[in-house]
Amino acid sequence: MEETNREAVATAVQRVAGMLQRSDQLDKVEQYRRREARKKASVEARLKAAIQSQLDGVQTGLRQLHKALCDVKDIQNSLADVSKDWRQSINTIESLKDVKDAVVQHSQLASAVENLKNIFSVPEIVRETHDLIEQGELLQAHRKLMDLECSRDDLMYEQYRMDSKNVHDMNLIRSYFGQVQGLSEELSKQLWMVLQRAMVTVRRDPTMLVSVVRIIEREEKIDRKMLDRKKQTGFIPPGRPKCWKNRMNEVLESTVSARIESTQSETRESDKMWLVRLLEITRKYVLDDLTVVKNLMVQCFPPHYNTFQVFLDLYLKSVSARVQELAAEDLEANEIVSLLTWVLNTYKSVEMMAHPDLQPECDVKQLEPLLPEHVVDDLLGKYLKTFTSNITGWLRKALETDKKDWQKETEPEADQDGYYQTTLPAIVFQMFEQNLQVAAQINETFKEQVLRVCLKQMNSFLVRYREEAISYKEEHLKDRQHPQCYVQYMIAIINNCQTFKESINSLKRKYSQSAEATQNDATIDKLLNEVAREGCQFLLDEVFLDLEHHLNDLLTRKWLTGSHAVDTICVTVEDYFNDFAKIKKPNNQEMTSEAHRRVVVEYLKAIMQKRISFKNADERKDGADRMIKEADQFKFLFRKLSAGEDTDRLCDSIAAIAEVFKLTDPALLYLEVSTLVSKYPDIREEHIVALLAVRGDASREMRQMIIETLNQNKPSSSTVSQPIFRDITVPSNTMTAMTSMAVPKLLK
C-alpha cells in the first residue's frame, strides 16, 4: 500500500512539473486544479458505480443459491416418497403376471381368429394364385399372395412377441405357409420375364408393364414397413426385404446389355464389313429403343423413376462397354477408322443421340464420351502406324506396276489434252484421297496427321521414283533399241511430275487448314523438279546421241564442201520434238530452250575444236556464208518449236563468229573481235585464240596485239543474262600452236 502511495505521489509530481514548466503557466494553476478535481470526482463516481454493480450481482447469486437449495430438499423428499411407494407395490405387480399372460394370449387368439378364414383356405388360395400367375393375371395373383403373406407374417409376429425363442411353433407356421415363398418366386419370374421383353410388351400390351411396376411398388412399400418394424421389435418375416426394385434395375441392365451384345451376327472371316454392320445395327437399336422409351415406356413408370434417364444411362453404359471391347481387339486399319468415326461423330450426330425424336430429353452436350481419351489416342496411333506401313507397300507396288508399263511396246495413254501419262499419279493420289476422306470423318486434327504422313511417304516415294527413272535410262543406253517406246514413257515420267505437283496442291487445299509450307513440301517440290529436269536431260541426251555423227561433221572439210549435216540435225530435232510436244508446260518450254542452247553450243564447240583452218579468203567467205545460213536454219527451227518466241541471241553468236571469219581486211580484225566480245562478254581468251586459228591468216603479232588490247579493255561479264561460251572448252591441242605467245587471260 505504501509503495502504491509513493508511486502515485511520484506520478503526480511529474505531471505537475510538466504543467508548470514555463512562468506563464503559473497564472493557470487554479484552472489546472479545478480540472484535476473534476477528473478525480469522475473517477471516484465510476469506482462507486462499479462496486455497487458487483454488490448487486453477489446479492442476486446468493438468493438463487438459496432457492436451489430449497428445490434440492423438495426433490429429495419426493424421491423418498416414490421409493416408499415402489417398495409397497412390488407384491401387487407380481400378482398381475397372470393378467399379462392372458393379454398376450388374447392378442394371439385375436390374430388367429382374424386370419382363421385365410389359415383354413391357404391351400385353396395357393392354387388360385398359381392359376392366376399362369394366366398372366399378375395383379390379382399378387393381391392373393399379399393376403397369404400378411396372414403368415401376423401369426409369426404374435408368436415372436409371446416367445421369440419358441422355434418349434415358428417352424410350424413357416411349414404350413411353405408354398407362399414358392409363389413369390414364381411371380417374380413372371415379372422379370415381362421386364426382359419390355420393349416388345410396351408396344403390344402396356397395361402388363404397368401391372409389373405396380406390383414392384407395392413390394417396395411392404419392404419399408417391415424394415421399420424390425427396428422397433427385431422381427422380420422370412423372405424380406425382397428388394424387387433393385432386382428390376438389374434385369433391365442385363436386358439392355444383352440387346447390345446381340448385334454382332457376323465375323471378319465371313464379312469384311462386319464392324460397319455391327455399328449400324447398334445405332439403330439404340435409337429405336430410346424412342420407344421416350414415347411409350415413360408413361408406364412413376415420374420419380426418371425412366428415360435411367434407360439412357443403361444404353450408353452398355454401348460404351461394347465399344471398349471392340477397341481392345486386333482391329485392322479400316476397322479402326470405322469405329472411331462412329464413336466420335455418329454417336452425337442427328443419326443417333441428337436425333429429333430424342429431343429435348437427350442433351448431347452432357453425354460422356464412349471411349476414354487415351484409348482414342492409342487407336489413332495404331492406325497411323498401320497406315504408314500399308501406304509404303501400296506405293512400292504402284511403282513396280508402272515400271512394267515402261517396257511395253505400245505408247502410253494420253490425257484429254494429248499429253503422255501413266496411271501412277492417279493410283497414288486415289490412295491418298481415299484415306484422307476416311480421316476427315474422324476429326480435323487426325486429317492433318494423315496428310503429313502422305506427304512424308510421297517424299520417300519420289526418291525411289527418281532412282527408277535413272535406272530406266541406263538400261536403255545398254541397248537403245529397247524398250521400243523409251522416249514416250520418259515423256510420261516427266509429265507425271507435273501431275504430282498439281495433285499435291489439290490435296493440301482440300484437306489442310494450314497455308504454311512445310519442310516436306519443299523437299517434294525439289524432287519433282529434279526428276522432271533429269528426264528432260535424258531425252536430250537421246537426241544428241543420234546427232553425234552429224555434229562431228560440222566445221570440217566435208562440211565446207557441201555436207548436209545441219539439214539432218534440224530434221532430227524437229522429229524428236514432235514427240516432245506431248510434254506438259513448263517442261516442254524449258526443254526447247535447252535443246536450242545445246545445238548452238555443240556448233560453237565444233568451231573451237579447230576441225578446219581456212586456207584463203574464198574458203573463209564460203565458210562464213555457210555458218550464217545454218544459223538462220537454227533460228527458223527453234522459232517454230518455241511458238514464235525470241530465240535469236543464241544463233546470232554463230553469225557473229562468221563475221570474224568473213572479214577480208586483217587490219579491221581487232574491231570485229571487239564487237564479238562486247556482244558476248563471257567469251574467254582461249576462244579468241581458237577463232583466230580457224581463220588461218592472223599473224603472230596481230594475234598477240588483239589479245593484249582486248585484255586491257576487258568488258564486265558479271551481268551476262544468258552465257553461251561459259561451258565451251577449247581442246589443248588447239592451243598448242599458241603456247609461244605469253598472253594474259582475257577472262579469269
XYZ file of C-alpha atoms in Angstrom:
748
model
C 0.000 0.000 0.000
C 2.783 2.384 0.893
C 4.565 1.526 -2.321
C 1.415 2.352 -4.288
C 1.123 5.678 -2.499
C 4.724 6.521 -3.298
C 4.218 5.706 -6.957
C 1.089 7.839 -7.049
C 2.895 10.791 -5.440
C 5.804 10.468 -7.861
C 3.434 10.364 -10.815
C 1.602 13.422 -9.535
C 4.874 15.318 -9.096
C 5.916 14.534 -12.647
C 2.548 15.617 -14.006
C 2.611 18.934 -12.045
C 6.172 19.559 -13.197
C 5.025 19.005 -16.739
C 2.211 21.515 -16.371
C 4.357 24.261 -14.777
C 7.447 24.281 -16.966
C 7.014 27.903 -18.008
C 6.388 31.013 -15.895
C 3.275 31.979 -17.813
C 1.663 28.684 -16.758
C 1.553 29.796 -13.095
C -1.397 32.003 -13.934
C -3.365 28.855 -14.865
C -2.710 26.975 -11.596
C -6.249 27.456 -10.403
C -7.615 26.324 -13.713
C -5.431 23.201 -13.575
C -6.538 22.482 -10.039
C -10.238 22.653 -10.928
C -9.734 20.391 -13.959
C -7.915 17.771 -11.894
C -10.612 17.945 -9.253
C -13.254 17.229 -11.865
C -11.283 14.275 -13.159
C -10.871 12.915 -9.635
C -14.603 13.212 -8.946
C -15.400 11.433 -12.194
C -13.062 8.535 -11.405
C -14.487 8.194 -7.905
C -18.045 8.109 -9.292
C -17.144 5.323 -11.741
C -15.497 3.323 -8.970
C -18.553 3.651 -6.770
C -20.841 2.528 -9.600
C -18.675 -0.493 -10.345
C -18.545 -1.570 -6.725
C -22.313 -1.159 -6.394
C -22.875 -3.321 -9.503
C -20.652 -6.062 -8.096
C -22.504 -5.996 -4.801
C -25.871 -6.291 -6.549
C -24.634 -9.320 -8.523
C -23.374 -11.073 -5.433
C -26.705 -10.486 -3.695
C -28.638 -11.941 -6.637
C -26.383 -15.006 -6.719
C -26.909 -15.673 -3.052
C -30.677 -15.563 -3.484
C -30.521 -18.057 -6.380
C -28.305 -20.427 -4.422
C -30.740 -20.349 -1.549
C -33.655 -21.127 -3.852
C -31.754 -24.016 -5.426
C -31.028 -25.470 -2.012
C -34.713 -25.447 -1.246
C -35.533 -27.189 -4.530
C -32.963 -29.913 -3.843
C -34.511 -30.570 -0.458
C -38.014 -30.854 -2.029
C -36.746 -33.319 -4.670
C -35.015 -35.373 -2.001
C -38.283 -35.626 -0.087
C -40.202 -36.597 -3.255
C -37.704 -39.347 -4.128
C -38.062 -40.749 -0.621
C -41.852 -40.888 -1.088
C -41.504 -42.599 -4.516
C -39.109 -45.180 -3.123
C -41.529 -45.936 -0.309
C -44.488 -46.329 -2.716
C -42.451 -48.570 -5.096
C -41.480 -50.956 -2.324
C -45.113 -51.188 -1.299
C -46.280 -52.022 -4.939
C -43.838 -54.850 -5.723
C -46.136 -57.511 -4.481
C -49.054 -56.039 -6.448
C -47.090 -56.168 -9.763
C -46.166 -59.810 -9.226
C -49.807 -60.654 -8.671
C -50.678 -59.208 -12.200
C -48.372 -61.630 -14.134
C -51.325 -63.888 -14.911
C -53.172 -60.903 -16.345
C -50.216 -60.087 -18.584
C -50.058 -63.649 -19.911
C -53.755 -63.575 -20.575
C -53.424 -60.333 -22.556
C -50.686 -61.821 -24.767
C -52.710 -64.989 -25.277
C -55.771 -62.925 -26.079
C -53.795 -60.946 -28.661
C -52.611 -64.147 -30.318
C -56.087 -65.622 -30.309
C -57.478 -62.399 -31.785
C -54.868 -62.559 -34.578
C -55.665 -66.218 -35.131
C -59.391 -65.511 -35.273
C -58.792 -62.637 -37.675
C -56.720 -64.875 -40.001
C -58.728 -68.006 -39.334
C -60.515 -67.886 -42.653
C -57.201 -67.450 -44.543
C -55.496 -70.099 -42.453
C -58.048 -72.750 -43.389
C -58.133 -71.648 -47.019
C -54.353 -71.433 -47.552
C -54.134 -74.455 -49.890
C -57.042 -73.167 -51.961
C -55.623 -69.631 -52.189
C -52.245 -71.064 -53.186
C -53.848 -72.959 -56.070
C -55.824 -69.911 -57.180
C -52.738 -67.731 -57.030
C -50.764 -70.268 -59.046
C -53.515 -70.365 -61.690
C -53.650 -66.557 -61.877
C -49.890 -66.403 -62.378
C -50.088 -68.912 -65.226
C -52.951 -66.948 -66.797
C -50.951 -63.724 -66.652
C -53.325 -62.065 -64.152
C -50.400 -60.738 -62.205
C -52.173 -58.015 -60.227
C -54.823 -60.414 -58.888
C -52.209 -63.050 -58.207
C -50.155 -60.539 -56.267
C -53.201 -59.454 -54.244
C -53.812 -63.045 -53.074
C -50.096 -63.500 -52.436
C -50.075 -60.405 -50.226
C -53.066 -61.818 -48.256
C -51.230 -65.083 -47.684
C -48.018 -63.331 -46.666
C -49.932 -60.985 -44.383
C -51.602 -63.912 -42.544
C -48.295 -65.723 -42.186
C -46.407 -62.650 -41.054
C -49.045 -61.666 -38.468
C -49.082 -65.148 -36.936
C -45.305 -65.285 -36.815
C -45.135 -61.828 -35.295
C -47.581 -62.730 -32.499
C -45.668 -65.903 -31.819
C -42.446 -63.880 -31.757
C -43.984 -61.447 -29.258
C -45.156 -64.258 -26.982
C -41.966 -66.297 -27.111
C -39.239 -65.348 -29.557
C -37.306 -68.475 -28.616
C -40.097 -70.885 -29.475
C -38.527 -72.221 -32.661
C -40.899 -75.162 -32.928
C -44.055 -73.043 -33.319
C -42.259 -70.701 -35.690
C -41.231 -73.614 -37.906
C -44.750 -74.980 -37.746
C -46.169 -71.703 -39.118
C -43.419 -71.464 -41.717
C -44.061 -75.039 -42.821
C -47.817 -74.502 -43.109
C -47.237 -71.443 -45.325
C -44.287 -73.083 -47.110
C -45.820 -72.776 -50.584
C -46.134 -68.995 -50.234
C -42.429 -68.452 -50.803
C -42.612 -70.578 -53.955
C -45.497 -68.485 -55.232
C -43.481 -65.334 -54.614
C -40.575 -66.710 -56.611
C -42.876 -67.881 -59.393
C -44.496 -64.444 -59.596
C -41.117 -62.732 -59.609
C -40.010 -64.861 -62.572
C -43.040 -63.668 -64.490
C -42.219 -60.073 -63.588
C -38.628 -60.397 -64.778
C -39.801 -62.090 -67.978
C -42.123 -59.170 -68.718
C -39.312 -56.690 -67.978
C -36.891 -58.586 -70.220
C -39.397 -58.197 -73.054
C -40.319 -54.654 -72.037
C -39.571 -53.137 -75.465
C -41.998 -55.561 -77.109
C -44.519 -55.592 -74.264
C -44.874 -51.813 -74.113
C -45.902 -51.795 -77.780
C -48.384 -54.699 -77.577
C -49.782 -54.519 -74.054
C -48.514 -51.584 -71.987
C -51.004 -52.471 -69.199
C -48.972 -55.589 -68.480
C -45.866 -53.470 -67.908
C -47.868 -51.069 -65.743
C -49.071 -54.029 -63.624
C -45.493 -55.210 -63.133
C -44.410 -51.755 -61.989
C -47.385 -51.504 -59.584
C -46.535 -54.889 -58.061
C -42.928 -53.851 -57.562
C -44.033 -50.589 -55.975
C -46.312 -52.499 -53.557
C -43.473 -54.789 -52.575
C -41.172 -51.827 -52.023
C -43.769 -50.292 -49.685
C -44.109 -53.569 -47.731
C -40.305 -53.844 -47.521
C -40.068 -50.396 -45.969
C -42.844 -51.222 -43.478
C -41.193 -54.482 -42.411
C -37.789 -52.834 -42.020
C -39.296 -50.150 -39.821
C -40.954 -52.834 -37.621
C -37.667 -54.671 -37.393
C -36.017 -51.569 -35.960
C -38.730 -51.464 -33.242
C -39.255 -55.147 -32.455
C -36.363 -57.037 -34.041
C -38.763 -59.263 -36.021
C -38.756 -59.540 -39.819
C -40.734 -62.111 -41.839
C -38.952 -64.697 -43.992
C -38.044 -63.521 -47.490
C -37.974 -59.857 -46.505
C -36.826 -57.475 -47.788
C -37.473 -58.718 -51.323
C -35.749 -55.677 -52.938
C -37.659 -56.234 -56.157
C -36.943 -52.712 -57.364
C -33.204 -53.371 -57.238
C -33.781 -56.662 -58.978
C -35.857 -54.851 -61.613
C -32.929 -52.483 -62.278
C -30.577 -55.454 -62.607
C -32.927 -57.182 -65.054
C -33.267 -54.035 -67.154
C -29.498 -53.562 -67.185
C -28.843 -57.171 -68.220
C -31.598 -56.921 -70.858
C -30.087 -53.772 -72.364
C -26.606 -55.291 -72.243
C -27.834 -58.453 -73.976
C -29.608 -56.303 -76.547
C -26.367 -54.512 -77.425
C -24.225 -57.652 -77.375
C -26.622 -59.459 -79.706
C -25.872 -57.018 -82.541
C -22.832 -58.959 -83.791
C -24.086 -61.647 -86.104
C -21.054 -61.936 -88.387
C -17.278 -62.105 -88.079
C -14.374 -60.709 -90.071
C -13.843 -64.073 -91.721
C -17.376 -64.165 -93.119
C -17.774 -60.477 -93.939
C -15.093 -57.799 -94.281
C -17.700 -55.172 -93.386
C -18.698 -56.908 -90.150
C -17.794 -53.951 -87.932
C -19.682 -51.438 -90.058
C -22.752 -53.672 -89.948
C -22.399 -54.187 -86.202
C -22.126 -50.440 -85.511
C -25.067 -49.652 -87.777
C -27.249 -52.246 -86.063
C -26.198 -50.878 -82.681
C -27.059 -47.340 -83.761
C -30.473 -48.450 -84.990
C -31.225 -50.460 -81.844
C -30.241 -47.625 -79.507
C -32.212 -45.007 -81.441
C -35.317 -47.179 -81.835
C -35.312 -48.385 -78.228
C -34.778 -44.940 -76.704
C -37.538 -43.561 -78.914
C -39.882 -46.252 -77.567
C -38.780 -45.431 -74.019
C -39.443 -41.721 -74.540
C -42.817 -42.100 -76.250
C -44.305 -45.181 -74.548
C -42.379 -46.602 -71.633
C -42.079 -43.390 -69.627
C -45.873 -43.433 -69.209
C -45.737 -46.890 -67.597
C -43.430 -45.856 -64.727
C -43.955 -43.362 -61.891
C -42.373 -39.924 -62.564
C -39.874 -40.296 -59.735
C -38.332 -43.278 -61.549
C -36.852 -40.816 -64.102
C -37.337 -43.616 -66.608
C -35.842 -42.068 -69.740
C -32.630 -41.033 -67.981
C -32.326 -44.494 -66.419
C -32.657 -46.232 -69.795
C -30.370 -43.657 -71.439
C -27.669 -44.372 -68.857
C -28.129 -48.132 -69.261
C -27.844 -47.996 -73.063
C -24.834 -45.694 -73.021
C -23.128 -47.828 -70.387
C -23.680 -50.988 -72.455
C -22.656 -49.313 -75.707
C -19.522 -47.905 -74.072
C -18.594 -51.339 -72.691
C -19.182 -52.934 -76.101
C -17.161 -50.292 -77.917
C -14.279 -50.687 -75.475
C -14.323 -54.440 -76.089
C -14.105 -53.784 -79.812
C -11.278 -51.281 -79.298
C -9.319 -53.924 -77.392
C -9.493 -56.344 -80.327
C -6.835 -56.592 -83.025
C -8.586 -54.274 -85.462
C -7.425 -53.574 -88.981
C -6.796 -50.014 -90.159
C -10.155 -49.577 -91.894
C -11.923 -51.055 -88.873
C -10.197 -48.594 -86.542
C -11.422 -45.726 -88.691
C -14.963 -47.139 -88.800
C -15.006 -47.492 -85.014
C -13.574 -44.031 -84.310
C -15.845 -42.371 -86.861
C -18.836 -43.976 -85.194
C -17.659 -43.133 -81.667
C -16.543 -39.558 -82.322
C -19.094 -38.452 -84.903
C -22.079 -40.745 -85.435
C -22.650 -41.159 -81.685
C -23.540 -37.477 -81.117
C -24.959 -36.801 -84.569
C -28.584 -36.419 -85.661
C -28.393 -40.022 -86.811
C -28.212 -41.207 -83.217
C -28.225 -39.327 -79.922
C -29.008 -35.911 -81.439
C -31.955 -37.327 -83.388
C -35.038 -35.059 -83.210
C -37.122 -37.938 -81.791
C -34.941 -37.960 -78.650
C -35.016 -34.224 -78.044
C -35.133 -32.376 -75.709
C -34.721 -35.158 -73.145
C -31.351 -36.205 -74.569
C -28.782 -33.393 -74.347
C -25.763 -34.480 -76.387
C -23.618 -31.819 -74.720
C -23.984 -33.638 -71.419
C -23.161 -37.097 -72.788
C -19.958 -38.733 -71.670
C -17.596 -39.997 -74.418
C -17.926 -43.682 -75.247
C -14.155 -44.219 -75.234
C -11.585 -42.720 -72.841
C -9.244 -40.236 -74.460
C -6.193 -42.466 -74.028
C -7.960 -45.336 -75.843
C -8.825 -42.995 -78.733
C -5.194 -41.822 -78.866
C -3.948 -45.426 -78.847
C -6.282 -46.350 -81.708
C -5.247 -43.312 -83.729
C -1.585 -44.139 -83.158
C -2.166 -47.755 -84.177
C -3.986 -46.621 -87.310
C -1.216 -44.198 -88.298
C 1.397 -46.909 -87.789
C -0.581 -49.404 -89.863
C -1.431 -46.779 -92.475
C 2.223 -45.776 -92.813
C 3.232 -49.401 -93.341
C 0.381 -50.031 -95.782
C 0.919 -46.919 -97.843
C 4.624 -47.719 -98.160
C 3.673 -51.088 -99.588
C 0.982 -49.596 -101.838
C 3.394 -47.030 -103.260
C 6.068 -49.649 -103.853
C 3.567 -51.897 -105.603
C 2.229 -48.998 -107.690
C 5.763 -48.106 -108.796
C 6.544 -51.710 -109.692
C 3.382 -51.859 -111.803
C 4.302 -48.587 -113.503
C 7.820 -49.864 -114.229
C 6.349 -52.863 -116.040
C 4.379 -50.472 -118.244
C 7.622 -48.706 -119.219
C 8.731 -51.853 -121.037
C 5.625 -52.055 -123.219
C 5.856 -51.833 -126.993
C 2.818 -49.578 -127.159
C 2.802 -45.876 -126.391
C 1.447 -44.715 -123.043
C -2.028 -43.256 -122.833
C -2.556 -39.533 -123.364
C -4.778 -37.248 -121.351
C -7.561 -35.122 -122.812
C -5.001 -32.540 -123.967
C -2.843 -35.126 -125.700
C -0.028 -35.235 -123.126
C 1.520 -38.639 -122.433
C 0.953 -40.000 -118.944
C 0.824 -43.221 -116.940
C -1.721 -44.249 -114.352
C 0.778 -43.884 -111.478
C -0.262 -40.365 -110.271
C -3.938 -41.302 -110.410
C -3.341 -44.509 -108.453
C -1.166 -42.786 -105.828
C -3.497 -39.896 -105.235
C -6.563 -42.059 -105.307
C -4.999 -43.920 -102.368
C -4.220 -40.637 -100.615
C -7.678 -39.246 -101.345
C -9.475 -42.300 -100.014
C -7.508 -42.343 -96.776
C -7.855 -38.590 -96.275
C -11.609 -38.813 -96.817
C -11.723 -41.512 -94.174
C -9.526 -39.487 -91.793
C -11.710 -36.412 -92.312
C -14.633 -38.372 -90.896
C -12.834 -38.594 -87.543
C -11.675 -35.021 -86.914
C -9.609 -32.176 -88.392
C -6.507 -32.889 -86.310
C -6.337 -36.513 -87.406
C -6.919 -35.500 -91.026
C -3.880 -33.183 -90.827
C -1.803 -36.020 -89.325
C -2.749 -38.392 -92.154
C -1.947 -35.695 -94.713
C 1.502 -35.234 -93.166
C 2.076 -38.999 -93.344
C 1.017 -38.994 -97.012
C 3.397 -36.158 -97.855
C 6.236 -37.784 -95.926
C 5.695 -41.072 -97.746
C 5.436 -39.159 -101.020
C 8.869 -37.762 -100.281
C 10.375 -41.249 -99.903
C 8.425 -42.483 -102.921
C 9.822 -39.737 -105.168
C 13.363 -40.664 -104.170
C 12.674 -44.219 -105.408
C 10.867 -42.842 -108.476
C 13.926 -40.799 -109.392
C 16.218 -43.787 -108.912
C 13.997 -45.940 -111.124
C 13.917 -43.268 -113.852
C 17.725 -43.104 -113.829
C 17.929 -46.907 -113.925
C 15.438 -46.908 -116.818
C 17.691 -44.550 -118.786
C 20.841 -46.557 -118.024
C 19.232 -49.820 -119.113
C 18.135 -48.157 -122.332
C 21.639 -46.943 -123.092
C 22.869 -50.526 -122.994
C 20.637 -51.292 -125.967
C 18.999 -48.251 -127.479
C 16.544 -50.404 -129.384
C 14.881 -51.438 -126.145
C 12.490 -50.570 -124.809
C 10.831 -49.577 -128.011
C 8.816 -46.675 -126.502
C 11.566 -45.344 -124.244
C 11.096 -41.716 -125.385
C 7.329 -41.789 -124.949
C 7.494 -43.283 -121.441
C 10.229 -40.863 -120.390
C 7.897 -38.077 -121.532
C 5.161 -39.669 -119.399
C 7.537 -39.728 -116.405
C 8.220 -36.006 -116.896
C 4.501 -35.252 -117.202
C 3.795 -37.331 -114.100
C 5.942 -34.903 -112.115
C 3.676 -32.029 -113.107
C 0.605 -34.123 -112.301
C 2.091 -34.991 -108.918
C 2.587 -31.278 -108.192
C -0.967 -30.405 -109.143
C -2.391 -33.314 -107.151
C -0.368 -32.453 -104.036
C -1.518 -28.841 -104.180
C -5.086 -30.029 -104.637
C -4.845 -32.316 -101.604
C -3.381 -29.550 -99.457
C -6.088 -27.090 -100.471
C -8.791 -29.632 -99.791
C -7.569 -31.274 -96.611
C -5.228 -28.826 -94.872
C -6.242 -25.801 -92.847
C -2.662 -24.518 -92.752
C -1.389 -22.394 -95.622
C 2.229 -22.504 -94.433
C 4.696 -24.577 -96.446
C 6.454 -27.377 -94.558
C 9.846 -28.984 -94.982
C 8.169 -31.929 -96.732
C 6.552 -29.559 -99.230
C 9.901 -28.013 -100.168
C 11.588 -31.413 -100.458
C 8.798 -32.860 -102.609
C 8.842 -29.835 -104.897
C 12.613 -30.086 -105.233
C 12.489 -33.827 -106.005
C 9.769 -33.387 -108.614
C 11.748 -30.624 -110.294
C 14.862 -32.803 -110.301
C 13.038 -35.819 -111.757
C 11.473 -33.664 -114.492
C 14.700 -31.845 -115.246
C 16.702 -35.071 -115.364
C 14.021 -36.662 -117.550
C 14.303 -33.781 -119.998
C 18.066 -34.135 -119.896
C 17.774 -37.882 -120.629
C 15.616 -37.138 -123.668
C 18.017 -34.508 -124.950
C 20.853 -36.965 -124.437
C 18.890 -39.376 -126.603
C 18.539 -36.710 -129.295
C 22.205 -35.791 -129.280
C 23.263 -39.409 -129.374
C 21.513 -39.578 -132.746
C 23.072 -36.248 -133.763
C 26.569 -37.108 -132.634
C 27.786 -38.243 -136.057
C 26.350 -35.169 -137.797
C 27.703 -32.794 -135.158
C 31.153 -34.279 -135.742
C 30.876 -33.309 -139.425
C 30.460 -29.599 -138.612
C 33.332 -27.213 -139.455
C 35.230 -29.918 -141.318
C 36.430 -30.105 -144.915
C 33.428 -32.294 -145.684
C 31.152 -29.644 -144.240
C 32.883 -26.899 -146.251
C 32.440 -28.809 -149.484
C 28.686 -29.270 -149.071
C 27.718 -31.552 -146.171
C 24.048 -31.758 -145.227
C 24.804 -32.232 -141.520
C 22.786 -29.204 -140.341
C 19.836 -30.190 -142.521
C 19.880 -33.616 -140.914
C 20.289 -32.093 -137.447
C 17.275 -29.825 -137.955
C 15.119 -32.637 -139.322
C 16.112 -34.966 -136.472
C 15.487 -32.341 -133.792
C 12.115 -31.450 -135.288
C 11.168 -35.102 -135.491
C 12.023 -35.676 -131.852
C 10.177 -32.530 -130.824
C 7.026 -33.805 -132.472
C 7.033 -36.293 -129.610
C 8.346 -33.730 -127.117
C 5.286 -31.592 -127.893
C 3.452 -34.031 -125.643
C 5.446 -32.795 -122.655
C 3.456 -30.507 -120.393
C 4.348 -26.912 -119.728
C 6.633 -25.510 -118.448
C 8.890 -28.527 -119.017
C 8.349 -28.502 -122.800
C 9.348 -24.831 -122.992
C 12.427 -25.386 -120.855
C 13.330 -28.410 -122.924
C 13.037 -26.459 -126.181
C 15.276 -23.737 -124.786
C 17.810 -26.286 -123.583
C 17.797 -28.100 -126.930
C 18.350 -24.786 -128.712
C 21.215 -23.970 -126.399
C 22.843 -27.371 -126.761
C 22.657 -27.277 -130.556
C 24.333 -23.846 -130.639
C 26.889 -24.868 -128.024
C 27.747 -28.018 -129.993
C 28.126 -25.888 -133.108
C 30.427 -23.465 -131.268
C 32.388 -26.388 -129.856
C 32.938 -27.591 -133.414
C 34.421 -24.161 -134.211
C 36.625 -24.116 -131.117
C 37.958 -27.613 -131.813
C 39.691 -26.258 -134.962
C 38.474 -29.061 -137.158
C 39.289 -26.810 -140.125
C 41.653 -23.937 -140.797
C 40.671 -21.752 -143.744
C 43.417 -21.543 -146.324
C 42.361 -18.407 -148.135
C 39.787 -15.654 -148.319
C 37.469 -17.671 -150.560
C 37.283 -20.516 -148.062
C 36.686 -18.025 -145.247
C 33.890 -16.412 -147.254
C 32.297 -19.761 -148.150
C 32.575 -20.990 -144.564
C 31.177 -17.751 -143.125
C 28.264 -17.746 -145.586
C 27.500 -21.345 -144.695
C 27.604 -20.541 -140.949
C 25.220 -17.595 -141.420
C 22.868 -19.781 -143.458
C 22.941 -22.548 -140.862
C 22.398 -20.013 -138.061
C 19.264 -18.908 -139.941
C 18.197 -22.542 -140.220
C 18.546 -22.942 -136.456
C 16.620 -19.698 -135.903
C 13.796 -20.864 -138.109
C 13.683 -24.286 -136.446
C 13.621 -23.064 -132.880
C 11.241 -20.205 -133.588
C 8.911 -22.872 -134.888
C 9.469 -25.123 -131.886
C 9.168 -22.202 -129.455
C 5.905 -20.944 -130.965
C 7.428 -17.672 -132.155
C 9.379 -16.777 -129.023
C 12.557 -14.729 -129.415
C 15.438 -17.210 -129.728
C 17.816 -15.232 -131.946
C 20.563 -14.340 -129.479
C 21.996 -17.840 -129.293
C 22.042 -18.301 -133.073
C 23.413 -14.782 -133.525
C 26.614 -15.940 -131.795
C 27.251 -18.207 -134.806
C 26.622 -15.307 -137.200
C 28.885 -13.032 -135.133
C 31.739 -15.519 -135.402
C 31.023 -15.879 -139.100
C 31.566 -12.126 -139.457
C 35.004 -12.555 -137.877
C 35.798 -15.238 -140.468
C 34.237 -13.277 -143.336
C 36.296 -10.095 -142.765
C 38.658 -9.539 -145.689
C 40.850 -6.781 -144.236
C 43.008 -8.187 -141.406
C 43.643 -4.659 -140.199
C 39.991 -4.442 -139.125
C 40.127 -7.808 -137.385
C 40.583 -6.241 -133.977
C 37.373 -4.212 -134.364
C 35.370 -7.250 -135.385
C 36.691 -9.313 -132.480
C 35.957 -6.411 -130.124
C 32.363 -6.338 -131.398
C 32.075 -10.077 -130.779
C 33.416 -9.754 -127.234
C 31.113 -6.822 -126.444
C 28.083 -8.884 -127.507
C 29.228 -11.984 -125.626
C 31.315 -10.891 -122.613
C 31.615 -14.476 -121.314
C 33.959 -15.332 -124.196
C 37.449 -16.240 -122.984
C 40.992 -15.886 -124.246
C 41.194 -19.452 -125.500
C 38.054 -18.895 -127.559
C 39.588 -15.869 -129.317
C 42.781 -17.788 -129.943
C 40.806 -20.713 -131.420
C 38.798 -18.385 -133.691
C 41.950 -16.711 -134.998
C 43.464 -20.147 -135.566
C 40.438 -21.262 -137.605
C 40.568 -18.034 -139.628
C 44.081 -19.033 -140.610
C 45.549 -15.675 -141.717
C 46.202 -13.869 -138.419
C 49.921 -13.315 -137.858
C 51.518 -13.965 -134.550
C 51.967 -10.274 -133.849
C 48.374 -9.488 -134.811
C 47.036 -12.226 -132.550
C 49.172 -11.033 -129.649
C 48.132 -7.415 -130.213
C 44.412 -8.363 -130.328
C 44.641 -10.408 -127.136
C 46.569 -7.735 -125.242
C 44.303 -4.924 -126.369
C 41.138 -6.848 -125.508
C 42.649 -7.741 -122.160
C 43.210 -4.046 -121.401
C 39.639 -3.157 -122.410
C 38.071 -6.265 -120.913
C 34.275 -5.836 -120.603
C 32.437 -6.958 -117.456
C 30.807 -10.356 -117.731
C 29.085 -10.244 -114.354
C 25.812 -9.075 -115.887
C 25.600 -11.654 -118.675
C 21.989 -12.840 -118.676
C 22.471 -15.853 -120.939
C 26.078 -17.006 -121.103
C 26.946 -19.041 -124.169
C 30.695 -19.607 -124.098
C 30.942 -20.371 -120.376
C 30.624 -24.133 -120.785
C 32.593 -24.370 -124.025
C 36.099 -25.685 -123.500
C 38.860 -25.457 -126.049
C 40.901 -28.651 -126.515
C 44.513 -28.279 -125.511
C 45.754 -29.257 -128.981
C 44.031 -26.165 -130.359
C 46.205 -24.019 -128.158
C 49.453 -25.823 -128.858
C 50.368 -23.508 -131.668
C 49.846 -20.553 -129.397
C 51.988 -21.661 -126.462
C 54.866 -19.499 -127.628
C 52.729 -16.413 -127.069
C 52.763 -15.349 -123.418
C 49.452 -13.508 -123.322
C 47.397 -12.888 -120.211
C 43.949 -14.483 -119.966
C 41.120 -12.276 -121.092
C 38.677 -13.601 -118.527
C 39.625 -15.142 -115.219
